[in-house]
CSV table of C-alpha atoms in Angstrom, one decimal:
chain,number,residue,atom,x,y,z
A,1,MET,CA,-15.0,32.1,-26.1
A,2,SER,CA,-17.6,29.3,-25.6
A,3,ARG,CA,-16.0,27.3,-28.4
A,4,ARG,CA,-14.7,23.9,-27.1
A,5,VAL,CA,-11.1,22.8,-27.9
A,6,ALA,CA,-10.2,19.2,-28.8
A,7,ILE,CA,-7.0,17.2,-29.1
A,8,ILE,CA,-7.2,15.6,-32.5
A,9,GLY,CA,-3.8,14.1,-32.9
A,10,VAL,CA,-0.7,13.1,-31.0
A,11,GLY,CA,2.7,11.8,-32.1
A,12,TRP,CA,5.9,11.0,-30.3
A,13,TYR,CA,9.5,9.8,-30.9
A,14,GLY,CA,12.1,8.5,-28.6
A,15,PHE,CA,11.4,7.9,-24.9
A,16,ARG,CA,14.7,6.1,-24.6
A,17,PRO,CA,17.7,7.0,-22.4
A,18,VAL,CA,19.7,7.7,-25.5
A,19,VAL,CA,18.4,8.3,-29.0
A,20,GLU,CA,21.5,7.8,-31.1
A,21,GLU,CA,20.0,7.6,-34.6
A,22,ALA,CA,18.4,11.1,-34.7
A,23,SER,CA,19.2,14.7,-33.8
A,24,PHE,CA,16.6,16.7,-31.8
A,25,ARG,CA,15.3,18.2,-35.1
A,26,GLU,CA,14.9,14.8,-36.7
A,27,MET,CA,13.1,13.7,-33.6
A,28,MET,CA,10.7,16.7,-33.9
A,29,PHE,CA,10.1,15.8,-37.6
A,30,GLU,CA,9.3,12.2,-36.7
A,31,ALA,CA,6.9,13.1,-33.9
A,32,ALA,CA,5.2,15.7,-36.1
A,33,ALA,CA,4.7,13.3,-39.0
A,34,ARG,CA,3.1,10.8,-36.6
A,35,ALA,CA,0.9,13.4,-35.1
A,36,TYR,CA,-0.3,14.7,-38.4
A,37,GLU,CA,-1.1,11.1,-39.5
A,38,ASP,CA,-2.9,10.5,-36.2
A,39,ALA,CA,-4.9,13.7,-36.9
A,40,GLY,CA,-6.5,12.2,-40.1
A,41,GLY,CA,-3.6,13.0,-42.4
A,42,ILE,CA,-3.8,16.7,-41.7
A,43,ASN,CA,-1.5,18.8,-44.0
A,44,PRO,CA,0.6,21.3,-41.9
A,45,ARG,CA,1.2,23.5,-45.0
A,46,THR,CA,-2.5,24.1,-45.6
A,47,ASP,CA,-4.6,23.0,-42.6
A,48,ILE,CA,-2.7,24.3,-39.6
A,49,ASP,CA,-2.9,27.9,-38.6
A,50,ALA,CA,-0.1,28.3,-36.1
A,51,PHE,CA,2.4,26.4,-34.0
A,52,ALA,CA,3.5,26.7,-30.3
A,53,SER,CA,6.9,25.3,-29.3
A,54,CYS,CA,8.0,24.9,-25.7
A,55,GLN,CA,11.7,24.6,-25.1
A,56,GLU,CA,14.6,26.0,-23.0
A,57,ASP,CA,17.9,27.4,-24.3
A,58,PHE,CA,19.7,26.0,-21.3
A,59,TRP,CA,18.9,22.5,-22.4
A,60,GLU,CA,19.8,23.1,-26.1
A,61,GLY,CA,23.2,24.6,-25.4
A,62,ILE,CA,22.6,27.4,-27.9
A,63,ALA,CA,21.0,30.8,-27.8
A,64,ILE,CA,17.6,31.4,-29.4
A,65,ALA,CA,17.1,27.7,-30.0
A,66,ASP,CA,13.5,28.3,-31.0
A,67,GLU,CA,14.7,29.4,-34.4
A,68,PHE,CA,15.1,25.7,-35.2
A,69,ALA,CA,11.5,25.0,-34.3
A,70,PRO,CA,9.5,25.9,-37.5
A,71,GLU,CA,11.0,23.6,-40.2
A,72,PRO,CA,10.9,20.2,-38.6
A,73,ILE,CA,7.2,20.5,-37.7
A,74,GLY,CA,6.1,22.1,-41.0
A,75,GLY,CA,5.8,25.6,-39.6
A,76,ALA,CA,8.0,27.5,-42.1
A,77,LEU,CA,6.3,30.8,-43.2
A,78,LYS,CA,3.6,30.2,-40.5
A,79,PRO,CA,3.1,31.9,-37.1
A,80,VAL,CA,5.3,30.0,-34.6
A,81,PHE,CA,5.1,31.0,-31.0
A,82,THR,CA,7.7,29.8,-28.6
A,83,THR,CA,7.7,29.5,-24.8
A,84,PRO,CA,10.5,28.7,-22.4
A,85,GLY,CA,8.5,26.3,-20.4
A,86,ASP,CA,6.9,22.8,-20.1
A,87,GLY,CA,5.1,21.4,-23.1
A,88,LEU,CA,1.8,21.5,-21.3
A,89,GLN,CA,2.1,25.3,-21.2
A,90,CYS,CA,2.2,25.2,-25.0
A,91,VAL,CA,-1.1,23.2,-25.0
A,92,ALA,CA,-2.5,26.0,-22.8
A,93,ASN,CA,-1.4,28.6,-25.3
A,94,ALA,CA,-2.8,26.7,-28.2
A,95,TYR,CA,-6.1,26.3,-26.2
A,96,MET,CA,-6.3,30.1,-25.7
A,97,MET,CA,-5.4,30.8,-29.3
A,98,ILE,CA,-8.3,28.6,-30.6
A,99,LYS,CA,-10.6,30.1,-28.0
A,100,THR,CA,-10.1,33.5,-29.5
A,101,GLY,CA,-11.7,32.4,-32.7
A,102,GLN,CA,-8.7,33.6,-34.7
A,103,PHE,CA,-7.2,30.1,-35.1
A,104,ASP,CA,-8.9,26.8,-36.0
A,105,VAL,CA,-6.0,24.4,-35.7
A,106,VAL,CA,-2.9,24.9,-33.6
A,107,VAL,CA,0.0,22.5,-33.0
A,108,ALA,CA,1.9,22.3,-29.6
A,109,GLU,CA,5.4,20.8,-29.7
A,110,SER,CA,8.2,20.1,-27.3
A,111,HIS,CA,11.5,18.1,-27.5
A,112,ALA,CA,14.5,17.3,-25.4
A,113,LYS,CA,17.7,15.3,-25.7
A,114,PRO,CA,19.3,15.3,-22.3
A,115,SER,CA,21.7,12.6,-23.5
A,116,ASP,CA,23.5,15.3,-25.4
A,117,ILE,CA,24.0,17.5,-22.3
A,118,ALA,CA,27.6,17.0,-21.0
A,119,ASN,CA,27.3,19.4,-18.1
A,120,MET,CA,23.8,18.8,-16.6
A,121,HIS,CA,24.9,19.6,-13.1
A,122,ASP,CA,26.4,23.0,-14.1
A,123,VAL,CA,23.3,23.8,-16.1
A,124,MET,CA,21.1,23.0,-13.0
A,125,LEU,CA,23.2,25.1,-10.7
A,126,PHE,CA,23.1,28.0,-13.2
A,127,GLY,CA,19.3,27.8,-13.1
A,128,MET,CA,19.3,28.4,-9.3
A,129,ASP,CA,19.6,32.1,-9.7
A,130,PRO,CA,23.2,32.9,-8.8
A,131,LEU,CA,22.6,36.6,-9.6
A,132,THR,CA,19.9,38.0,-7.3
A,133,VAL,CA,20.1,35.6,-4.3
A,134,ARG,CA,23.1,33.9,-2.7
A,135,ALA,CA,24.3,31.0,-4.8
A,136,ILE,CA,23.8,27.5,-3.5
A,137,ASN,CA,26.8,25.6,-4.5
A,138,THR,CA,25.5,22.2,-3.5
A,139,PRO,CA,27.5,19.3,-4.8
A,140,ASN,CA,24.3,17.5,-5.9
A,141,TYR,CA,21.3,19.5,-7.2
A,142,HIS,CA,18.9,16.9,-6.0
A,143,ALA,CA,19.7,18.2,-2.5
A,144,LEU,CA,17.0,20.9,-2.9
A,145,ALA,CA,14.4,18.2,-3.6
A,146,ALA,CA,15.7,16.2,-0.7
A,147,LEU,CA,15.2,19.1,1.7
A,148,GLU,CA,11.7,19.5,0.4
A,149,ALA,CA,11.1,15.8,1.0
A,150,GLN,CA,12.4,16.1,4.5
A,151,ALA,CA,10.1,19.0,5.3
A,152,TYR,CA,7.1,17.3,3.8
A,153,MET,CA,7.8,14.0,5.5
A,154,SER,CA,8.4,15.6,8.9
A,155,ARG,CA,5.3,17.8,8.7
A,156,TYR,CA,2.9,15.0,7.8
A,157,ASN,CA,4.6,12.0,9.3
A,158,VAL,CA,5.2,10.4,5.9
A,159,THR,CA,7.4,7.3,6.1
A,160,ARG,CA,10.1,6.2,3.7
A,161,GLU,CA,7.9,3.1,3.1
A,162,ALA,CA,5.3,5.3,1.5
A,163,LEU,CA,7.9,6.8,-0.9
A,164,ALA,CA,9.1,3.3,-1.7
A,165,TYR,CA,5.5,2.3,-2.4
A,166,VAL,CA,5.3,5.0,-5.0
A,167,VAL,CA,8.4,3.7,-6.7
A,168,VAL,CA,7.2,0.1,-6.7
A,169,LYS,CA,3.8,1.1,-8.0
A,170,ASP,CA,5.0,3.3,-10.8
A,171,ARG,CA,7.8,1.0,-12.0
A,172,ARG,CA,5.4,-1.9,-12.0
A,173,ASN,CA,2.8,0.1,-14.0
A,174,ALA,CA,5.6,1.0,-16.5
A,175,LEU,CA,5.9,-2.6,-17.5
A,176,TYR,CA,2.7,-2.2,-19.4
A,177,ASN,CA,3.8,1.0,-21.2
A,178,GLU,CA,5.6,0.6,-24.5
A,179,ARG,CA,7.3,4.0,-24.1
A,180,ALA,CA,8.7,3.3,-20.7
A,181,SER,CA,12.4,2.3,-20.3
A,182,TYR,CA,12.4,1.9,-16.5
A,183,GLY,CA,9.7,-0.7,-15.8
A,184,ALA,CA,10.6,-3.2,-13.1
A,185,ASN,CA,9.2,-5.5,-10.5
A,186,LEU,CA,10.7,-4.2,-7.3
A,187,THR,CA,9.9,-4.7,-3.7
A,188,ILE,CA,9.7,-2.1,-1.0
A,189,ASP,CA,12.7,-3.6,0.7
A,190,GLU,CA,14.7,-3.3,-2.4
A,191,VAL,CA,13.9,0.4,-2.7
A,192,LEU,CA,14.6,1.0,1.0
A,193,SER,CA,17.9,-0.8,0.9
A,194,SER,CA,19.2,0.9,-2.2
A,195,PRO,CA,22.0,3.5,-1.6
A,196,TYR,CA,21.0,7.1,-0.9
A,197,THR,CA,21.6,9.7,-3.6
A,198,VAL,CA,20.7,12.4,-1.1
A,199,SER,CA,18.8,11.4,2.0
A,200,PRO,CA,15.9,10.5,2.1
A,201,LEU,CA,16.0,9.9,-1.7
A,202,THR,CA,17.7,6.8,-3.1
A,203,LYS,CA,18.6,6.5,-6.8
A,204,LEU,CA,15.3,4.7,-7.3
A,205,ASP,CA,13.3,7.6,-5.8
A,206,ILE,CA,14.6,9.9,-8.6
A,207,ALA,CA,13.4,9.6,-12.2
A,208,PRO,CA,16.1,9.2,-14.8
A,209,PHE,CA,16.2,11.3,-18.0
A,210,VAL,CA,15.1,10.1,-21.5
A,211,ASP,CA,15.3,11.7,-24.9
A,212,ALA,CA,11.9,12.4,-26.5
A,213,SER,CA,9.8,14.6,-28.7
A,214,VAL,CA,6.0,15.0,-28.7
A,215,VAL,CA,3.7,16.9,-31.0
A,216,VAL,CA,0.0,17.5,-30.2
A,217,VAL,CA,-2.6,18.8,-32.7
A,218,LEU,CA,-5.5,20.8,-31.3
A,219,ALA,CA,-8.6,22.1,-33.1
A,220,GLY,CA,-11.8,24.0,-32.4
A,221,GLU,CA,-15.0,22.0,-31.9
A,222,ASP,CA,-16.5,23.0,-35.2
A,223,VAL,CA,-13.5,21.7,-37.2
A,224,ALA,CA,-12.2,18.8,-35.0
A,225,ARG,CA,-14.6,16.2,-36.3
A,226,ARG,CA,-13.4,16.8,-39.9
A,227,TYR,CA,-10.2,15.0,-38.8
A,228,THR,CA,-11.1,12.5,-36.2
A,229,ASP,CA,-14.0,10.5,-34.7
A,230,THR,CA,-12.3,10.3,-31.3
A,231,PRO,CA,-11.6,13.9,-30.2
A,232,VAL,CA,-10.3,14.4,-26.6
A,233,TRP,CA,-11.7,17.6,-25.2
A,234,VAL,CA,-9.6,20.1,-23.1
A,235,ASP,CA,-12.2,21.0,-20.5
A,236,GLY,CA,-9.9,23.2,-18.5
A,237,ILE,CA,-6.2,24.1,-18.3
A,238,HIS,CA,-4.2,26.6,-16.3
A,239,TRP,CA,-0.7,27.2,-15.0
A,240,ILE,CA,0.7,29.0,-12.0
A,241,THR,CA,4.2,30.1,-11.1
A,242,GLU,CA,4.8,30.6,-7.3
A,243,ASP,CA,7.7,32.7,-6.0
A,244,PRO,CA,10.7,30.5,-6.8
A,245,SER,CA,13.0,32.0,-4.2
A,246,LEU,CA,13.8,29.4,-1.6
A,247,GLU,CA,13.1,31.9,1.2
A,248,PHE,CA,9.6,32.7,0.1
A,249,HIS,CA,7.7,29.5,-0.9
A,250,SER,CA,6.6,26.6,1.2
A,251,TRP,CA,8.9,23.5,1.1
A,252,GLU,CA,6.2,21.4,2.5
A,253,PHE,CA,3.4,21.9,0.0
A,254,PRO,CA,3.4,22.9,-3.7
A,255,MET,CA,0.9,25.8,-3.6
A,256,HIS,CA,1.6,26.4,-7.4
A,257,ALA,CA,0.0,23.0,-8.2
A,258,MET,CA,-3.0,23.6,-6.0
A,259,LYS,CA,-3.7,27.0,-7.5
A,260,ALA,CA,-3.3,25.7,-11.0
A,261,ALA,CA,-5.7,22.8,-10.2
A,262,GLU,CA,-8.3,25.1,-8.7
A,263,ALA,CA,-8.3,27.3,-11.8
A,264,ALA,CA,-8.4,24.4,-14.2
A,265,TYR,CA,-11.2,22.7,-12.3
A,266,LYS,CA,-13.2,26.0,-12.3
A,267,ILE,CA,-12.9,26.3,-16.1
A,268,ALA,CA,-13.9,22.6,-16.4
A,269,GLY,CA,-16.8,22.9,-13.9
A,270,ILE,CA,-15.2,20.3,-11.6
A,271,GLN,CA,-16.6,20.5,-8.0
A,272,ASP,CA,-15.4,17.2,-6.5
A,273,PRO,CA,-12.3,15.9,-8.4
A,274,ILE,CA,-12.2,12.4,-6.8
A,275,LYS,CA,-15.8,11.8,-7.8
A,276,GLU,CA,-15.9,13.5,-11.2
A,277,LEU,CA,-12.5,12.4,-12.6
A,278,HIS,CA,-11.4,8.8,-13.2
A,279,PHE,CA,-7.6,8.8,-13.2
A,280,ALA,CA,-4.6,11.1,-13.0
A,281,GLU,CA,-1.2,11.5,-14.7
A,282,VAL,CA,0.9,13.6,-12.4
A,283,ASP,CA,4.5,14.7,-12.1
A,284,SER,CA,6.5,12.0,-10.2
A,285,ARG,CA,10.1,12.9,-11.0
A,286,TYR,CA,10.7,12.4,-7.3
A,287,SER,CA,8.7,9.8,-5.4
A,288,PHE,CA,7.5,12.2,-2.7
A,289,LYS,CA,6.4,14.7,-5.3
A,290,GLU,CA,3.7,12.3,-6.5
A,291,LEU,CA,2.1,12.4,-3.0
A,292,GLN,CA,2.4,16.2,-2.8
A,293,PHE,CA,0.8,16.6,-6.2
A,294,ILE,CA,-2.0,14.1,-5.4
A,295,GLU,CA,-2.9,16.4,-2.4
A,296,ALA,CA,-2.5,19.6,-4.4
A,297,LEU,CA,-4.9,18.3,-7.1
A,298,LYS,CA,-7.4,17.6,-4.3
A,299,LEU,CA,-7.4,13.9,-4.9
A,300,ALA,CA,-6.6,13.4,-1.2
A,301,PRO,CA,-6.7,15.6,1.9
A,302,ILE,CA,-3.5,17.4,2.6
A,303,GLY,CA,-1.1,15.2,4.5
A,304,GLU,CA,-3.3,12.1,3.9
A,305,ALA,CA,-2.1,10.8,0.5
A,306,HIS,CA,0.5,8.5,2.0
A,307,LYS,CA,-2.2,6.7,4.0
A,308,LEU,CA,-4.5,6.2,1.0
A,309,LEU,CA,-1.5,5.1,-1.1
A,310,LEU,CA,-0.5,2.3,1.3
A,311,GLU,CA,-4.2,1.1,1.2
A,312,GLY,CA,-3.8,0.7,-2.6
A,313,ALA,CA,-6.1,3.6,-3.5
A,314,PHE,CA,-3.8,4.9,-6.3
A,315,ASP,CA,-2.9,1.5,-7.8
A,316,ARG,CA,-4.0,0.9,-11.4
A,317,ASP,CA,-6.9,-1.2,-10.0
A,318,GLY,CA,-7.5,1.0,-7.0
A,319,LEU,CA,-10.1,3.6,-6.1
A,320,PHE,CA,-8.4,6.3,-8.2
A,321,PRO,CA,-5.4,5.2,-10.4
A,322,VAL,CA,-2.5,7.6,-10.4
A,323,ASN,CA,0.1,7.3,-13.1
A,324,PRO,CA,-1.1,4.1,-14.7
A,325,SER,CA,1.6,4.8,-17.3
A,326,GLY,CA,4.3,4.5,-14.7
A,327,GLY,CA,4.8,8.3,-14.6
A,328,ALA,CA,8.2,9.8,-14.7
A,329,LEU,CA,9.7,7.2,-12.4
A,330,GLY,CA,8.8,4.5,-15.0
A,331,GLU,CA,8.9,6.4,-18.2
A,332,GLY,CA,11.7,8.9,-17.5
A,333,VAL,CA,11.9,12.7,-17.6
A,334,PRO,CA,12.3,14.2,-21.0
A,335,LEU,CA,12.9,17.7,-19.6
A,336,GLU,CA,10.3,20.2,-21.0
A,337,VAL,CA,8.5,17.3,-22.9
A,338,HIS,CA,7.3,15.9,-19.6
A,339,GLY,CA,3.9,17.5,-19.5
A,340,LEU,CA,3.2,16.3,-23.0
A,341,ALA,CA,4.3,12.8,-22.1
A,342,ARG,CA,1.7,12.8,-19.3
A,343,LEU,CA,-0.9,14.2,-21.7
A,344,VAL,CA,-0.2,11.5,-24.4
A,345,ASN,CA,-0.8,8.8,-21.9
A,346,ALA,CA,-4.1,10.4,-20.8
A,347,VAL,CA,-5.2,10.9,-24.4
A,348,LEU,CA,-4.6,7.2,-25.2
A,349,GLN,CA,-6.5,6.1,-22.1
A,350,LEU,CA,-9.5,8.3,-23.0
A,351,ARG,CA,-9.5,7.0,-26.6
A,352,GLY,CA,-9.4,3.4,-25.3
A,353,GLU,CA,-6.1,3.0,-27.2
A,354,ALA,CA,-3.7,2.5,-24.2
A,355,GLY,CA,-3.1,-1.2,-25.0
A,356,ARG,CA,-1.9,-3.2,-22.0
A,357,MET,CA,-2.1,0.0,-19.9
A,358,GLN,CA,-5.9,0.5,-20.6
A,359,LEU,CA,-8.0,1.2,-17.5
A,360,ASN,CA,-11.5,-0.2,-17.1
A,361,ARG,CA,-12.9,3.3,-16.6
A,362,ALA,CA,-11.3,6.3,-18.4
A,363,GLU,CA,-13.7,9.0,-19.4
A,364,ARG,CA,-12.3,12.1,-17.7
A,365,ALA,CA,-8.8,12.7,-16.4
A,366,VAL,CA,-6.5,15.3,-14.8
A,367,VAL,CA,-3.0,15.8,-16.1
A,368,HIS,CA,-0.3,17.7,-14.2
A,369,SER,CA,3.3,18.7,-14.8
A,370,TRP,CA,6.0,20.6,-12.9
A,371,ARG,CA,9.2,21.9,-14.3
A,372,GLY,CA,11.4,20.4,-11.6
A,373,VAL,CA,13.9,22.0,-9.1
A,374,PRO,CA,14.4,24.8,-8.6
A,375,THR,CA,11.2,26.0,-10.4
A,376,THR,CA,7.8,26.5,-8.9
A,377,THR,CA,5.6,26.3,-12.0
A,378,SER,CA,2.8,23.8,-12.4
A,379,VAL,CA,0.4,23.2,-15.2
A,380,VAL,CA,-2.9,21.3,-14.8
A,381,ALA,CA,-5.3,20.2,-17.5
A,382,VAL,CA,-8.7,18.4,-17.3
A,383,LEU,CA,-9.4,16.2,-20.3
A,384,SER,CA,-12.5,14.2,-21.3
A,385,ARG,CA,-13.7,12.1,-24.2
């Protein structure tokens, strides 16, 4: 169990609002081919022991969609494990499999094509448990996030200007990210004056969807350097699901993210995250969520992130850069791929291969993902070079 686990290859395809030229299986194939090339030309037929695929039947529109997973990623006639969850959970599963000593090289994969979903609103409402609790037939599923935003802002005196600052920061950072479709130079006034989708959230406070596929190759320490000179180590990873019932979890604070962070930090030996880590890629599919998750990851005291934000602490040239890639607000939300999107950006930073996004100091990072409303599942990973 003391064996370290490294990320030795990453590949992606898409990250556009609409990928017209490829099906989701073709996107998986393209991402896998790029990941295997990135991992030193690894052969999936002979060199990879198992595969983990994270996806959700709701999004695919077909039952048992995971049966389509093996062939595009080279997993036919190999063990392929599937999880209905965020892609970062598949990295956690791959990490544990390698830790057992029974697997040397494991691939984590996730894909999403929201542009193919004609009834997104109905799918979201169906996910809000109409069976065991009273159905919430809200005309806009973002209303749940808006209620959480109101609760958080009221509890900690967070202003709309702080939410707008998150939007301005992330959209500006996205201008340096080749995978980001939503980079823009905005002003706080432009965000504040844009129409509400659901108060207090404007259209600019809500990350739009993108189509994407990501494949990640992981290996045990003793075999990783056969394939790469720049391994990125998974120092700790954990996920937590809090009670999702609206009646039984806090709307003001994401306890699931804090518990996941505490567990990941413990595995990684992190005592003081703000001093021992150098940057973060966190879920920001809603502007206020970035502030909540900064606090849950112990990068700011609870209720204080908005003050540090307005002082520039989380800018790309600030004390502790958060979402230098632009996060979900700048890059878009590829459904269950979102955690792997955050991870890819962190891996490139740690390798020194982030191009125009590259930070001056990037040796250790924390990556976080959440599955969106109405879920209460967070995954946190600590990576280093």
